[in-house]
Amino acid sequence: MSHIERLAEQICTSPAGVTIVTAFAGMGKSLLLKTVARRLHAHYCDGTEPPAVVVERVLVWDIPAGSGVVACEPDVLQGFDRVVIARRHDTEIPYVTRMALYGEAVSLGDDFLCLPPDAAERRYQSGWPLLAGLDLDDQATRGRFVSYLGFEFLRDLKPEQLVACRSICDGAASDPSLTAIPPMPFWEVEGGRTTCPSPILRDLVLKAIDAEIKRRLQFSDAAPLIGEALHRAGQSARAIRALQSVGLEEPAVRLFTESGGIFLIHSEGPEAYGEILAGFGPEIAASHETLVLSNAMRALKQGQTGTARKLIADRFGRQSTDPMAVFASGAPYSVTFKGFRLVMMIYEDIVITEAMFERLYDYLNELPLDAALLRGSFYNAILEFYIRQRRFNEADMAAVQALSSYRAAGIPLLAFYVCVHRAVIRLLSGDVLTAKEHIAEAEHYFAAVSFDSPADERIRRLVSACIAYEDGHPHVLIAFINDEFDMFAQSETWPSLVEFALHYGSQALSEHFSTISALGFLDRWRLHQSHSRHLRFMIEIRAALVMQNGNRWNDAAATLSAMQSRINRTWVEAAVDELSRLSMRDEIEVAFAWLRQVVHERPERPYLDRQINAMIANERITGRQRRALQIWLAYVLKRTGRLTEARAVLQRMFDGAGRTGTIAPLQEERRFLQELMGDGRIESFLYAAGPARRIMRRLSETRVRGRTIEQESGLSRREARILLLLCEGASNKFVALRLGISESTVKFHLTNLYRKLGCGGRREAIAVARARNWLN
């Protein structure tokens, strides 16, 4: 017995006087009722009204599609002993519906007509009988089936219902608008979630929906309704492109603006954003403010700051390129334009003064309270400016405000950026434990981004690698540099992240490979950042520090001396309290490098400890720099015979490192730390303290502790110093000037040095130093 015959048997043998079958098209209602009519020897009726002639007092009525509300008076049905009615879901029979409500009629639905679970024909989905006889592997059959879906199921749907069907196929079954959708045979509902589980069927339904949307877009009155429905369903990019496809540019621009405008790139992704902008004609793209700013935003994201500047200058005039003019009181610019101009400042080589900060905060007062994206972008830009100025407390407060705004706007990628910057702040502050918390939060937001963003994924991996480096695992960062550096450097990256990358990358390479590899890394950055004066300056500072790490102190001094800055060696050597008042980041970095140079060359210099203490008191230095300065201070105190003070400084430094879970700054200063730890009185004192003992154990595991050149070679401190200068190519005269001794004294020390190393001269001594890795 066939499936339909079994169902007809159940109906015919049922004691119910009235049976109502409600089902979709293609479920086999008509075939079922014809079979029932044949079994009951009744007339099969397929009109919009029941027959007036009674045959065997049995009514078998198949109500045609599109009948709407069917009038059927009670006395008509009461004239039959048995009634079997089939209808579509959108057909109403008021009296029969009331009978079903009171149990006077049996209602059978789609489940009744579905093929049984063990049927081989359930290949595609849900046992829809229509599919049992179709070969959906055949392309011609697929095309006819798509047309059938459109005609039978989609043509009469409202725009929001049609769009909601598409959302289901895209997996957005939780959308509230889905409640308005009539049941469909290609849906399955499980646990309150509606899906189209068959990949083959889902693809065909999507094609049918897109074909119906395309058909409706041809009508001027229907196209805007489709666009609005797509927009309300969260498919803004598709909505805009749909309107563009039929030449409706003005409605498309309006929808683009409502969907976020210049910020749509963060919710839809660069690829979709570019496609949308390319869909507008050149005339409207050059004249409409939102489109001009959006094309400029796209240029910024591609690293083309000059192109962005030209776009806004052509549309808004040359003054629009001057931030002070844009944010001046009474300036004739919209809040949206000012918001974009603020974002653009992030990518420009501009020093943000206090006067500029005041004007920017005046702009904040212009923003409506509900302008979440503009407010978030304001605080995000301010966050970047504060990081550059090492105003980390203010930066963190700005980050909190930005994150709150981006959460309200529902843009996870922007929230990701904020969390990444908070992790960077904590790393620069020397707090690895909190940095880990922020990068974990960043990963949470990144997982919610709906499009692929490999450049942002690289940023996340970079920060995670730097956290691992701070935690004593440099191989993660080295692997990133080897495998992903070029792609990272070529992508759109904020200046603070570039500076962060070149600092950590050069440091890791100099510590764990060689000075040459670290300097090569910086040279590659010079190629990518040739347009930025500030970043070129920072690269030179990093190069000097790398040379210092490689015991190339002479080259480091030459590099620092060549830099165009008021902070030079003479200034640093004469400064004390002035060091605590430095506020410009570049000046702090130069002073830091020069001070390190002086500590190495002349640790017994009068008042050097006061100078280091003044630098430690500077509120604008980073936590990592403060750790280094504390090590230098302890080194100077030991060299000047103040061992007790040196031990106290080291203990405070180790305690702080233990609280924040970082050891990388200590590794980076091993040239000074090794001598300190080589003193048994210092080592035994520190091992008595728990936090210091734990940090020292980690340092030992990462090979920071070890024998000094003097201990390995038997050279005196002065002889070891002269050997390093020889390796840098210094002449006897230069060595004498650098150390403040006569050339004859230099020759005396060289004689002793050669004897202790068993060398016949300068070249052999340099070869021994390199062979024994004393330079690194």
PDB file of N, CA and C in Angstrom, residues 265 270-271 273-275 277 294-308 311 347 455 489-493 528 531:
ATOM      1  N   ILE A 265      32.119  50.187   7.369  1.00  0.00           N
ATOM      2  CA  ILE A 265      33.259  49.310   7.093  1.00  0.00           C
ATOM      3  C   ILE A 265      33.551  48.385   8.267  1.00  0.00           C
ATOM      4  N   PRO A 270      35.775  45.410   4.893  1.00  0.00           N
ATOM      5  CA  PRO A 270      36.321  46.232   3.804  1.00  0.00           C
ATOM      6  C   PRO A 270      35.835  45.826   2.418  1.00  0.00           C
ATOM      7  N   GLU A 271      35.681  44.528   2.186  1.00  0.00           N
ATOM      8  CA  GLU A 271      35.289  44.074   0.848  1.00  0.00           C
ATOM      9  C   GLU A 271      33.883  44.535   0.499  1.00  0.00           C
ATOM     10  N   TYR A 273      32.206  46.905   1.942  1.00  0.00           N
ATOM     11  CA  TYR A 273      32.238  48.370   1.968  1.00  0.00           C
ATOM     12  C   TYR A 273      32.716  48.912   0.619  1.00  0.00           C
ATOM     13  N   GLY A 274      33.783  48.301   0.090  1.00  0.00           N
ATOM     14  CA  GLY A 274      34.301  48.749  -1.197  1.00  0.00           C
ATOM     15  C   GLY A 274      33.308  48.513  -2.326  1.00  0.00           C
ATOM     16  N   GLU A 275      32.614  47.380  -2.294  1.00  0.00           N
ATOM     17  CA  GLU A 275      31.622  47.084  -3.330  1.00  0.00           C
ATOM     18  C   GLU A 275      30.484  48.111  -3.301  1.00  0.00           C
ATOM     19  N   LEU A 277      30.599  51.259  -2.162  1.00  0.00           N
ATOM     20  CA  LEU A 277      31.066  52.560  -2.647  1.00  0.00           C
ATOM     21  C   LEU A 277      31.262  52.547  -4.159  1.00  0.00           C
ATOM     22  N   SER A 294      33.277  58.519   3.237  1.00  0.00           N
ATOM     23  CA  SER A 294      33.430  57.061   3.238  1.00  0.00           C
ATOM     24  C   SER A 294      34.555  56.620   2.320  1.00  0.00           C
ATOM     25  N   ASN A 295      34.659  57.262   1.149  1.00  0.00           N
ATOM     26  CA  ASN A 295      35.782  56.942   0.256  1.00  0.00           C
ATOM     27  C   ASN A 295      37.110  57.354   0.885  1.00  0.00           C
ATOM     28  N   ALA A 296      37.091  58.466   1.626  1.00  0.00           N
ATOM     29  CA  ALA A 296      38.306  58.882   2.339  1.00  0.00           C
ATOM     30  C   ALA A 296      38.645  57.887   3.449  1.00  0.00           C
ATOM     31  N   MET A 297      37.624  57.384   4.145  1.00  0.00           N
ATOM     32  CA  MET A 297      37.858  56.380   5.184  1.00  0.00           C
ATOM     33  C   MET A 297      38.467  55.118   4.581  1.00  0.00           C
ATOM     34  N   ARG A 298      37.963  54.722   3.441  1.00  0.00           N
ATOM     35  CA  ARG A 298      38.509  53.540   2.766  1.00  0.00           C
ATOM     36  C   ARG A 298      39.969  53.754   2.402  1.00  0.00           C
ATOM     37  N   ALA A 299      40.298  54.971   1.941  1.00  0.00           N
ATOM     38  CA  ALA A 299      41.691  55.278   1.602  1.00  0.00           C
ATOM     39  C   ALA A 299      42.581  55.188   2.841  1.00  0.00           C
ATOM     40  N   LEU A 300      42.092  55.681   3.982  1.00  0.00           N
ATOM     41  CA  LEU A 300      42.860  55.593   5.224  1.00  0.00           C
ATOM     42  C   LEU A 300      43.141  54.148   5.579  1.00  0.00           C
ATOM     43  N   LYS A 301      42.117  53.298   5.450  1.00  0.00           N
ATOM     44  CA  LYS A 301      42.269  51.895   5.812  1.00  0.00           C
ATOM     45  C   LYS A 301      43.249  51.169   4.889  1.00  0.00           C
ATOM     46  N   GLN A 302      43.470  51.738   3.698  1.00  0.00           N
ATOM     47  CA  GLN A 302      44.418  51.139   2.761  1.00  0.00           C
ATOM     48  C   GLN A 302      45.796  51.783   2.865  1.00  0.00           C
ATOM     49  N   GLY A 303      45.963  52.657   3.880  1.00  0.00           N
ATOM     50  CA  GLY A 303      47.251  53.318   4.081  1.00  0.00           C
ATOM     51  C   GLY A 303      47.497  54.492   3.161  1.00  0.00           C
ATOM     52  N   GLN A 304      46.458  55.001   2.498  1.00  0.00           N
ATOM     53  CA  GLN A 304      46.609  56.094   1.533  1.00  0.00           C
ATOM     54  C   GLN A 304      46.110  57.407   2.148  1.00  0.00           C
ATOM     55  N   THR A 305      46.853  57.899   3.124  1.00  0.00           N
ATOM     56  CA  THR A 305      46.449  59.125   3.824  1.00  0.00           C
ATOM     57  C   THR A 305      46.405  60.308   2.869  1.00  0.00           C
ATOM     58  N   GLY A 306      47.353  60.373   1.924  1.00  0.00           N
ATOM     59  CA  GLY A 306      47.367  61.478   0.957  1.00  0.00           C
ATOM     60  C   GLY A 306      46.111  61.514   0.110  1.00  0.00           C
ATOM     61  N   THR A 307      45.631  60.334  -0.303  1.00  0.00           N
ATOM     62  CA  THR A 307      44.396  60.265  -1.093  1.00  0.00           C
ATOM     63  C   THR A 307      43.214  60.759  -0.269  1.00  0.00           C
ATOM     64  N   ALA A 308      43.151  60.364   0.986  1.00  0.00           N
ATOM     65  CA  ALA A 308      42.057  60.808   1.860  1.00  0.00           C
ATOM     66  C   ALA A 308      42.085  62.319   2.008  1.00  0.00           C
ATOM     67  N   LEU A 311      40.721  63.966  -1.151  1.00  0.00           N
ATOM     68  CA  LEU A 311      39.272  63.824  -1.293  1.00  0.00           C
ATOM     69  C   LEU A 311      38.527  64.868  -0.464  1.00  0.00           C
ATOM     70  N   TYR A 347      46.017  58.857  11.741  1.00  0.00           N
ATOM     71  CA  TYR A 347      46.932  58.366  10.714  1.00  0.00           C
ATOM     72  C   TYR A 347      47.933  59.430  10.263  1.00  0.00           C
ATOM     73  N   ALA A 455      43.832  41.031   8.737  1.00  0.00           N
ATOM     74  CA  ALA A 455      44.741  42.059   9.260  1.00  0.00           C
ATOM     75  C   ALA A 455      44.528  42.253  10.762  1.00  0.00           C
ATOM     76  N   ALA A 489      53.090  44.615   8.420  1.00  0.00           N
ATOM     77  CA  ALA A 489      53.613  45.949   8.134  1.00  0.00           C
ATOM     78  C   ALA A 489      52.896  46.603   6.960  1.00  0.00           C
ATOM     79  N   GLN A 490      52.405  45.795   6.020  1.00  0.00           N
ATOM     80  CA  GLN A 490      51.736  46.349   4.846  1.00  0.00           C
ATOM     81  C   GLN A 490      50.260  46.648   5.097  1.00  0.00           C
ATOM     82  N   SER A 491      49.728  46.161   6.208  1.00  0.00           N
ATOM     83  CA  SER A 491      48.310  46.381   6.515  1.00  0.00           C
ATOM     84  C   SER A 491      48.112  47.724   7.205  1.00  0.00           C
ATOM     85  N   GLU A 492      46.853  48.130   7.272  1.00  0.00           N
ATOM     86  CA  GLU A 492      46.497  49.365   7.973  1.00  0.00           C
ATOM     87  C   GLU A 492      46.670  49.161   9.469  1.00  0.00           C
ATOM     88  N   THR A 493      47.572  49.949  10.079  1.00  0.00           N
ATOM     89  CA  THR A 493      47.862  49.808  11.498  1.00  0.00           C
ATOM     90  C   THR A 493      48.047  51.185  12.109  1.00  0.00           C
ATOM     91  N   HIS A 528      58.644  50.771   5.202  1.00  0.00           N
ATOM     92  CA  HIS A 528      57.184  50.858   5.301  1.00  0.00           C
ATOM     93  C   HIS A 528      56.722  52.177   5.923  1.00  0.00           C
ATOM     94  N   HIS A 531      57.098  57.709   5.348  1.00  0.00           N
ATOM     95  CA  HIS A 531      56.293  58.929   5.317  1.00  0.00           C
ATOM     96  C   HIS A 531      56.100  59.560   6.692  1.00  0.00           C
TER      97      HIS A 531
END
